[in-house]
Coordinates of N, CA and C in Angstrom, one line a residue:
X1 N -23.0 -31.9 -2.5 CA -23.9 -31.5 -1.5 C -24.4 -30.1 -1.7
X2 N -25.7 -30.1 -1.6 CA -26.1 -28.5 -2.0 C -26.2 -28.1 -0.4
X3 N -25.8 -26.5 -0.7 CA -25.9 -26.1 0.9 C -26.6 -25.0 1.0
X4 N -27.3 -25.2 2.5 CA -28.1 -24.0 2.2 C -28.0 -22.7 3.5
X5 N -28.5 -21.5 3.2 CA -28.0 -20.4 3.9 C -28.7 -20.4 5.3
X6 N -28.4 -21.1 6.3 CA -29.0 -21.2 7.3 C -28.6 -19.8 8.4
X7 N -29.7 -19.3 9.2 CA -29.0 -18.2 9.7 C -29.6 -18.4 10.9
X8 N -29.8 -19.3 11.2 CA -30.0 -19.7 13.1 C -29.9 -21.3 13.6
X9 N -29.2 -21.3 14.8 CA -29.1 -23.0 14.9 C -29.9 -22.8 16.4
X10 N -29.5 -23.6 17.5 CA -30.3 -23.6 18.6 C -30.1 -22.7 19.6
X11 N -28.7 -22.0 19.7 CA -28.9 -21.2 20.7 C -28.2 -19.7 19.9
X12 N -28.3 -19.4 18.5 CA -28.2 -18.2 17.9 C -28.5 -18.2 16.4
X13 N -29.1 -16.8 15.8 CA -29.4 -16.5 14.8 C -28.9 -15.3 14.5
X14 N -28.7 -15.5 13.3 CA -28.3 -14.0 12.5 C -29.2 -13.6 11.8
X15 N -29.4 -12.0 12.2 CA -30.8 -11.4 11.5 C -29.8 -10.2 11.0
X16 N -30.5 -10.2 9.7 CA -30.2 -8.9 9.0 C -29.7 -7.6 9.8
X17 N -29.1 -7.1 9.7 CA -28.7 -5.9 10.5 C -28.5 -4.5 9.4
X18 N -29.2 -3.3 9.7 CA -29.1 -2.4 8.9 C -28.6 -1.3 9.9
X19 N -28.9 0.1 8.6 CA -28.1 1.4 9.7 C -28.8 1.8 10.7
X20 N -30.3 1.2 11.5 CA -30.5 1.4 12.8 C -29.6 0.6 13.7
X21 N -29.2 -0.6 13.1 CA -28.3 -1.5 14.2 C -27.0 -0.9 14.2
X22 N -26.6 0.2 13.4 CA -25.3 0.4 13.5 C -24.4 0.6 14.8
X23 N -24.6 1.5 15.7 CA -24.9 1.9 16.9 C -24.9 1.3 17.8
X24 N -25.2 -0.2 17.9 CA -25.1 -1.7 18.2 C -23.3 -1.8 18.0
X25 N -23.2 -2.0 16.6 CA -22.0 -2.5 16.2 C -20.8 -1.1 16.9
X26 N -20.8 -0.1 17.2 CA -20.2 0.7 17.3 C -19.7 0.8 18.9
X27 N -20.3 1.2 19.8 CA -20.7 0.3 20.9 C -19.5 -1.0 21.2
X28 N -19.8 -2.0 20.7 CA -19.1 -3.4 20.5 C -17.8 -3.0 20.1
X29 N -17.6 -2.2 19.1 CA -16.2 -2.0 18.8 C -15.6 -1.4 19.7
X30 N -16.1 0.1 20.3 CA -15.5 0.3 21.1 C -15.1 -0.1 22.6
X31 N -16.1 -1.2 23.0 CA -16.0 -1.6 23.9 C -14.9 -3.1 24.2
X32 N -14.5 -3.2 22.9 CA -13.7 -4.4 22.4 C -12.3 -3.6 22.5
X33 N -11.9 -2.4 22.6 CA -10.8 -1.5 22.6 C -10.7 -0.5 21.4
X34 N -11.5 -0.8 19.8 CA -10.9 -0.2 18.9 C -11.2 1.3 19.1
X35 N -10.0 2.1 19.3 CA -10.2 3.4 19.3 C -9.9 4.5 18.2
X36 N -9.8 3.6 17.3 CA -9.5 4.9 16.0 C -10.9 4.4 15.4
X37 N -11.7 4.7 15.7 CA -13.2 4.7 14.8 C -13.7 6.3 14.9
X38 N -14.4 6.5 13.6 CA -14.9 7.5 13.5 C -15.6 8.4 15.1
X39 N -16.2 9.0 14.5 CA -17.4 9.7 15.5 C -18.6 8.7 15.3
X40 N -19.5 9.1 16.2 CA -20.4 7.8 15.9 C -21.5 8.5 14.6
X41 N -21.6 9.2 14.6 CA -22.6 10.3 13.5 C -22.1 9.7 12.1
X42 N -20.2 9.6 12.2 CA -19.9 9.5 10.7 C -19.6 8.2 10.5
X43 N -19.9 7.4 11.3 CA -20.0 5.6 11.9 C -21.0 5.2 10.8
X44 N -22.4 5.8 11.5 CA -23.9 5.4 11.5 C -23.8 6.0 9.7
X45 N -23.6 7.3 9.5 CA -23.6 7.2 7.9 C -23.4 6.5 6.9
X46 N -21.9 6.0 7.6 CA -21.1 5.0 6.3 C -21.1 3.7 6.2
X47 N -22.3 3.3 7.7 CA -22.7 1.6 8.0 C -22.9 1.3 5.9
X48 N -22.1 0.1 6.2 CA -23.3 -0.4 4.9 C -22.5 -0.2 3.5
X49 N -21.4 0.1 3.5 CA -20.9 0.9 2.3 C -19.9 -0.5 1.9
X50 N -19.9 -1.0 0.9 CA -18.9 -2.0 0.9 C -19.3 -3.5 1.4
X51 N -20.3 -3.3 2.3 CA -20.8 -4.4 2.7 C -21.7 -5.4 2.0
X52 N -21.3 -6.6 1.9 CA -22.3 -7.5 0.6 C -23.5 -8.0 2.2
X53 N -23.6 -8.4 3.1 CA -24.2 -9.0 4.0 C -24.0 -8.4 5.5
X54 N -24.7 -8.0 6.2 CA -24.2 -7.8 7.9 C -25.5 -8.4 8.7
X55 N -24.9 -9.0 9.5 CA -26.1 -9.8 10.6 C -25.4 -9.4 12.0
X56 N -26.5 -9.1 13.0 CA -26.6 -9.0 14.6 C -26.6 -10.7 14.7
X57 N -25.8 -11.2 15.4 CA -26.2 -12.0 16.3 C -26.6 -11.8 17.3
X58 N -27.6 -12.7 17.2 CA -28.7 -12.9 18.5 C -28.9 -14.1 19.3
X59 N -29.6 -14.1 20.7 CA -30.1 -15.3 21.1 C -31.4 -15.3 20.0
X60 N -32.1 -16.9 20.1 CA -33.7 -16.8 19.6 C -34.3 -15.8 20.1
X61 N -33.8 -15.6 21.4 CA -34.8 -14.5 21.7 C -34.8 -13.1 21.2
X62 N -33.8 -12.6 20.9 CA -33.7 -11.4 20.3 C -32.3 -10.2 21.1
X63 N -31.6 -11.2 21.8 CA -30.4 -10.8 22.8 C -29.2 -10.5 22.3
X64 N -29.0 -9.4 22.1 CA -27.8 -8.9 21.2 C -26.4 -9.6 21.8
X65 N -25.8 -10.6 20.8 CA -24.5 -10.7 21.3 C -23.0 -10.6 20.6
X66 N -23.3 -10.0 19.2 CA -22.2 -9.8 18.5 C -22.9 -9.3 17.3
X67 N -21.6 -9.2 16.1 CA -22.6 -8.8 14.8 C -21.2 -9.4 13.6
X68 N -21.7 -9.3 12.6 CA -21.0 -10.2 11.7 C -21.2 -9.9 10.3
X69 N -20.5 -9.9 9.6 CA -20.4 -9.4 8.0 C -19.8 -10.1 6.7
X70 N -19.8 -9.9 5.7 CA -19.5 -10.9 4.4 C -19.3 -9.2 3.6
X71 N -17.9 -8.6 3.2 CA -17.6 -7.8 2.8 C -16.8 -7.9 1.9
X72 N -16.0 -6.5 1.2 CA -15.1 -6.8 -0.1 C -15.3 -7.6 -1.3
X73 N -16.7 -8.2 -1.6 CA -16.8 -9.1 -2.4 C -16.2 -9.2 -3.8
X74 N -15.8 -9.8 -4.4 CA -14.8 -9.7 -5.7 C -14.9 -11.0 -6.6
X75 N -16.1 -10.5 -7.3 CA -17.1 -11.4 -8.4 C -16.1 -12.3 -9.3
X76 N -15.1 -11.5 -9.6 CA -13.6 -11.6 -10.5 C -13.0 -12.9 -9.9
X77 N -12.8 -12.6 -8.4 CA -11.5 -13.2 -8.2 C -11.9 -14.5 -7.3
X78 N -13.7 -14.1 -7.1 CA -14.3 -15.3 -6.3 C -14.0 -15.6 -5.3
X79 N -14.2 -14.3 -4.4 CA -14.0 -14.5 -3.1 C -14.3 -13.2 -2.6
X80 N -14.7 -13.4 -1.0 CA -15.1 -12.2 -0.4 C -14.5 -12.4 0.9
X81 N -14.6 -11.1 2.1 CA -14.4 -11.5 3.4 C -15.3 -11.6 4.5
X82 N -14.6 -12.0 5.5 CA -15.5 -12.5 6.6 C -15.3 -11.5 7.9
X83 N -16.4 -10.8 8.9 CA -15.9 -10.1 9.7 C -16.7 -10.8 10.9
X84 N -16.3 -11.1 12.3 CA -17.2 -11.0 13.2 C -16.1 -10.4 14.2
X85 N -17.6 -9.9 15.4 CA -17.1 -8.6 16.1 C -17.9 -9.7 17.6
X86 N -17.2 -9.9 18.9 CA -18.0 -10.7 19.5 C -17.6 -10.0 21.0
X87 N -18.1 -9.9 21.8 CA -17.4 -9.6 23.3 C -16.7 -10.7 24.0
X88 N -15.8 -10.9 24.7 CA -15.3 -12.0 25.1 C -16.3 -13.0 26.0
X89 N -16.8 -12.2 26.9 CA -17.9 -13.1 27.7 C -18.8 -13.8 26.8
X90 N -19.0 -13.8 25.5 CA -20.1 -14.1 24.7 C -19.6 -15.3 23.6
X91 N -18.5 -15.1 23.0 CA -17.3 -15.7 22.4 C -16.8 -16.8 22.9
X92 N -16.4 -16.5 24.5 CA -15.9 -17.6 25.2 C -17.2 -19.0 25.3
X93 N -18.3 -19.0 24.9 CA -19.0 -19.9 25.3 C -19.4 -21.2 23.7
X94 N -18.6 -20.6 23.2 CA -19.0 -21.4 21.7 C -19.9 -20.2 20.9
X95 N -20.6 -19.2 20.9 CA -21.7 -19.0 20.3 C -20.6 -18.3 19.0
X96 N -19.4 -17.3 19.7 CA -18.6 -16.7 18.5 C -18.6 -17.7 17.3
X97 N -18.1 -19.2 17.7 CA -17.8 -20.1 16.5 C -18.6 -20.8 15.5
X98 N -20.2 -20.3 16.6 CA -21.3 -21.2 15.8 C -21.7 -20.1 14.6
X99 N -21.3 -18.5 14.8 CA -22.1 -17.5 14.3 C -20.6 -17.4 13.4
X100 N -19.3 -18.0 13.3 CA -18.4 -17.8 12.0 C -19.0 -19.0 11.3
X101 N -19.5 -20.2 11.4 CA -20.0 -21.5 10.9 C -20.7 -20.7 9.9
X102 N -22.3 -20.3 10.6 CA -23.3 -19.8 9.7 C -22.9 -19.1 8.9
X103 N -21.7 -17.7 9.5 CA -21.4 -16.7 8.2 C -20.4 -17.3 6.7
X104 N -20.0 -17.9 7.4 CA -19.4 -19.0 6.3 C -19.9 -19.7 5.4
X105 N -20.8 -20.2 6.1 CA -21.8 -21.3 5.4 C -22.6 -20.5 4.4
X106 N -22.9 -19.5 4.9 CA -24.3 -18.5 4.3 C -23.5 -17.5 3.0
X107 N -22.2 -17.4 3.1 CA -21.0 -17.2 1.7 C -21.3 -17.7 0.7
X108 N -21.0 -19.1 0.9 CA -20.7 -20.1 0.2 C -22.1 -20.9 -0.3
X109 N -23.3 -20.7 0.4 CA -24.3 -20.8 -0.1 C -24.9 -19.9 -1.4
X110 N -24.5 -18.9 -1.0 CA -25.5 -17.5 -1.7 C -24.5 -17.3 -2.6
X111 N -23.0 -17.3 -2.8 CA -22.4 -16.5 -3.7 C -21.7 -18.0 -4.6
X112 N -21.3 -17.5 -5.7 CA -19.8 -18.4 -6.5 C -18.9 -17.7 -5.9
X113 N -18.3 -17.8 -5.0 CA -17.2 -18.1 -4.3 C -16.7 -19.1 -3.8
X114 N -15.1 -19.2 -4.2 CA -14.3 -19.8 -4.2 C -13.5 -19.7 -2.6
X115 N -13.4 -19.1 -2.1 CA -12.8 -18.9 -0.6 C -13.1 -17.5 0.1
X116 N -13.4 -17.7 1.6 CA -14.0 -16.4 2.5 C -12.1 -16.1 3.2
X117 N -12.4 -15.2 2.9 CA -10.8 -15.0 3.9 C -11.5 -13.8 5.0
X118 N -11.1 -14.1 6.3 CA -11.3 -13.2 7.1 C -9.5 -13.2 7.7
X119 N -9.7 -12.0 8.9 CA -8.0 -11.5 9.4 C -8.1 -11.2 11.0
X120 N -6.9 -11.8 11.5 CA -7.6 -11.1 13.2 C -6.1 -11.1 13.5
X121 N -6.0 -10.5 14.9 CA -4.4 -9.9 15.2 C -4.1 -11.1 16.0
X122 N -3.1 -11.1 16.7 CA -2.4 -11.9 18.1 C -3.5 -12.1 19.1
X123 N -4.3 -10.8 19.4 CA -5.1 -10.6 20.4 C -6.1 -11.6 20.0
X124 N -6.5 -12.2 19.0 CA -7.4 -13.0 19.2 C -7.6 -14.3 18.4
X125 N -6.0 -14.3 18.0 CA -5.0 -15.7 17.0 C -5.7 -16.8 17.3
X126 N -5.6 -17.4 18.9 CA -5.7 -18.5 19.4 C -6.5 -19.1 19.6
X127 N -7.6 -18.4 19.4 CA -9.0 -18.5 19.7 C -9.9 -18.8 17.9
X128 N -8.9 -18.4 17.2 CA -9.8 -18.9 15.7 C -8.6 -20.3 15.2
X129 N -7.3 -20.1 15.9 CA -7.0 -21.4 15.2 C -7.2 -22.9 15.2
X130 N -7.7 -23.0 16.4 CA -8.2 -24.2 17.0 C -9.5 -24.2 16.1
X131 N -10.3 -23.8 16.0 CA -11.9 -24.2 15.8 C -12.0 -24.3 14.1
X132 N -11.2 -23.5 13.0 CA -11.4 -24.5 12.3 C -10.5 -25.0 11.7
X133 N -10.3 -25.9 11.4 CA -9.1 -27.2 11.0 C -9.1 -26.5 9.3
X134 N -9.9 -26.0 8.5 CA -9.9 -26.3 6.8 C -9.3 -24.8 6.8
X135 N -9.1 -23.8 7.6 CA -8.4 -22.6 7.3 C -6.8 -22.7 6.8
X136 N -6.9 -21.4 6.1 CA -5.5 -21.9 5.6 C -4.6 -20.5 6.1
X137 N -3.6 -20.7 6.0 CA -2.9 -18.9 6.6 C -2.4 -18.6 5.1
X138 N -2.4 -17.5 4.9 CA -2.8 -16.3 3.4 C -1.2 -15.8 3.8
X139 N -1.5 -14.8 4.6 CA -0.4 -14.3 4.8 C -0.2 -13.6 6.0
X140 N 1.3 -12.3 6.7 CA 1.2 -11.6 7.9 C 1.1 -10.1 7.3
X141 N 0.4 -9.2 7.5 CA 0.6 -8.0 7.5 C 1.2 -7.1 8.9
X142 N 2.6 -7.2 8.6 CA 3.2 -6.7 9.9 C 2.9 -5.4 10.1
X143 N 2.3 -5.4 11.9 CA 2.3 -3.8 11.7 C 1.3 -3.0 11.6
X144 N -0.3 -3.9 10.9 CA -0.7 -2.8 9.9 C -1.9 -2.7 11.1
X145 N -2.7 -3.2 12.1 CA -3.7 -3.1 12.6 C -3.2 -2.0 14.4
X146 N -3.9 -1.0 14.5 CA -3.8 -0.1 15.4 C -4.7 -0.1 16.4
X147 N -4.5 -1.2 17.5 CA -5.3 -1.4 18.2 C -5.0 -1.1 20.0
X148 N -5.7 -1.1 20.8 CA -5.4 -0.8 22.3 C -4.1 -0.5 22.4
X149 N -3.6 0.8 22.3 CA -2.9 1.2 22.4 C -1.3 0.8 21.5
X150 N -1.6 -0.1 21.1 CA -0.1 -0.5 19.9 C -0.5 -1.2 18.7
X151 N 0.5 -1.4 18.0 CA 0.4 -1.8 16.6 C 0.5 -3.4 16.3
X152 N -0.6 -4.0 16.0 CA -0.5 -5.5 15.7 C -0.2 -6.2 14.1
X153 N 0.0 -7.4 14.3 CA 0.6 -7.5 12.9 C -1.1 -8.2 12.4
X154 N -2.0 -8.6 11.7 CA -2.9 -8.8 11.0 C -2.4 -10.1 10.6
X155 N -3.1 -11.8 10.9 CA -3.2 -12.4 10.0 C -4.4 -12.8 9.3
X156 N -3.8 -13.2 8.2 CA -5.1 -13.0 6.9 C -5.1 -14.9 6.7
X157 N -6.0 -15.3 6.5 CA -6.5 -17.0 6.3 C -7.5 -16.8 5.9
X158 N -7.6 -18.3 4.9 CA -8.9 -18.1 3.7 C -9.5 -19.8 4.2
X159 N -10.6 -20.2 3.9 CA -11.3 -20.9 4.2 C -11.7 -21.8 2.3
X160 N -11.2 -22.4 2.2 CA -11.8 -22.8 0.6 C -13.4 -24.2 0.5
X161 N -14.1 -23.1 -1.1 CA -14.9 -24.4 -0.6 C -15.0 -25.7 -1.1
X162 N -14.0 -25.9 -1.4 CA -13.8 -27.5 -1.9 C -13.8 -28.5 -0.5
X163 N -12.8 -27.5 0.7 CA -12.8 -28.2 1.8 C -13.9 -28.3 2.6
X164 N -14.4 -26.8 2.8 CA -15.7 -26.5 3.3 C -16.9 -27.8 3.4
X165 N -17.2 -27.7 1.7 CA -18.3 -28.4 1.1 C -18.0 -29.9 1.5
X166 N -16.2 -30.5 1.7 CA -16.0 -31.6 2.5 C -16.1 -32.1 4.1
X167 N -15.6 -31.0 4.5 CA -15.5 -30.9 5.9 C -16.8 -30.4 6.7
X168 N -16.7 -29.3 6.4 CA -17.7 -28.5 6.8 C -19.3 -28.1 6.9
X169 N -19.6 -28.1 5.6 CA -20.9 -28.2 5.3 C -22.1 -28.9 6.4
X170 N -21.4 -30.3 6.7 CA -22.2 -31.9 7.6 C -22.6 -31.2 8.5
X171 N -21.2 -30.4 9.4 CA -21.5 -29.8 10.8 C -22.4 -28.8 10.7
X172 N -22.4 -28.3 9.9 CA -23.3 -27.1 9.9 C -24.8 -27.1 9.8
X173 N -24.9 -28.3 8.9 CA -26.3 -29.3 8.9 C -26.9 -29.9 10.2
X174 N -26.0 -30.5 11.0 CA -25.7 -30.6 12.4 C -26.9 -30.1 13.4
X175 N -25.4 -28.6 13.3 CA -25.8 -27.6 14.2 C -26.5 -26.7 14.4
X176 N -27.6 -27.3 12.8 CA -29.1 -26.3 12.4 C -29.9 -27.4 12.8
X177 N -30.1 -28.7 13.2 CA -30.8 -29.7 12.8 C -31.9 -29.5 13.7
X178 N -31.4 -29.9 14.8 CA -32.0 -29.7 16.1 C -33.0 -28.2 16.5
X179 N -32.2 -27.0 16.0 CA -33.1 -25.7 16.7 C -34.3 -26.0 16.6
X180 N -34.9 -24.8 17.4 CA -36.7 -24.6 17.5 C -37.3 -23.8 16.2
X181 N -38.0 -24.7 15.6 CA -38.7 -24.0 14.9 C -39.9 -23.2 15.1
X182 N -40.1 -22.3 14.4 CA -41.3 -21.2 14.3 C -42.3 -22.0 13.9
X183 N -43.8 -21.6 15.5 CA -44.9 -22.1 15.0 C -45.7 -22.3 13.5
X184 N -45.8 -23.4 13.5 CA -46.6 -23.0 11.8 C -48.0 -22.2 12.1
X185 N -47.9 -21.5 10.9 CA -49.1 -20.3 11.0 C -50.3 -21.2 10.8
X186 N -51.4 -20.5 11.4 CA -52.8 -20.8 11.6 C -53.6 -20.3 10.4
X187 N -54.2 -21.6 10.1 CA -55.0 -21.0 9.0 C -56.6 -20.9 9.1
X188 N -56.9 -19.8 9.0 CA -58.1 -19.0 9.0 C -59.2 -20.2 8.5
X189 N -60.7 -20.6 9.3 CA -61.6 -21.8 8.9 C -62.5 -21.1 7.9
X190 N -62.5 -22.6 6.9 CA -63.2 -21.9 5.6 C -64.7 -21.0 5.7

């Protein structure tokens, strides 16, 4: 099955995000708790550094509800990572899991890569194990994440696309099928 980089289904899109959106993303982080982030000055400079992909999620309409990335890329080893950043109120309704779908999907479309590995702490374990079945657990980094006030241990899971492209891919065809498409453009009479 060929797959392709879909970056909006019916009730979210991911639009490119650059270093005016950074400021967005910073915001988010800290309102999520992370408190060892830069200043925001040396935030907004280093947006972008490392990063192969970053997308705002949005409603269609243009309603900021998270933001999302495809980083570390590693041509070699065939594989990159996966970041999303969501607020709980936003997350809790399904949209978090439709906007890891697309950033996954949109990996594995665009790159030769062999597996996305993203990482998330206890604080938000339970909430990615359920949704997708083809993750695999990598490994624990005890310890190593410094967040709201204590030290979390970091688990790391990879996503491969052999299962992806079995499992996965259909839904994601799915859950693009249906959106609203953009009027077709008007063409000027001869």
């Amino acid at each position: 099955m060929r797959i392709f980089p879909h970056l909006q289904s019916r009730r979210i899109r991911l639009r490119p995000a650059g270093a005016r959106d950074s400021i967005k993303l910073y915001e988010l982080l800290l309102g999520l708790g992370l408190n060892t982030l830069p200043s925001p000055d040396d935030f907004v400079s280093a947006f972008g550094r490392g990063v192969t992909a970053s997308f705002l999620v949005e409603t269609p309409g243009g309603d900021f509800l998270g933001f999302c990335s495809l980083h570390g890329m590693s041509p070699a080893g065939h594989h990159v990572e996966g970041g999303i950043y969501m607020s709980p109120e936003n997350s809790a309704n399904g949209v978090g899991a439709e906007a890891s779908l697309l950033m996954i999907n949109y990996a594995f479309a665009m790159w030769n890569v062999r597996k996305v590995y993203f990482q998330t702490t206890e604080a938000s374990l339970s909430a990615i194990g359920g949704d997708l079945k083809v993750s695999h657990k990598e490994g624990i980094l005890s310890g190593h994440q410094y967040f709201s006030g204590q030290h979390w241990d970091v688990h790391v899971f990879a996503i491969y696309r052999e299962e992806w492209d079995q499992f996965c891919a259909h839904a994601v065809e799915r859950l693009v099928r249906d959106r609203p498409r953009a009027p077709a453009a008007r063409r000027a009479p001869a």
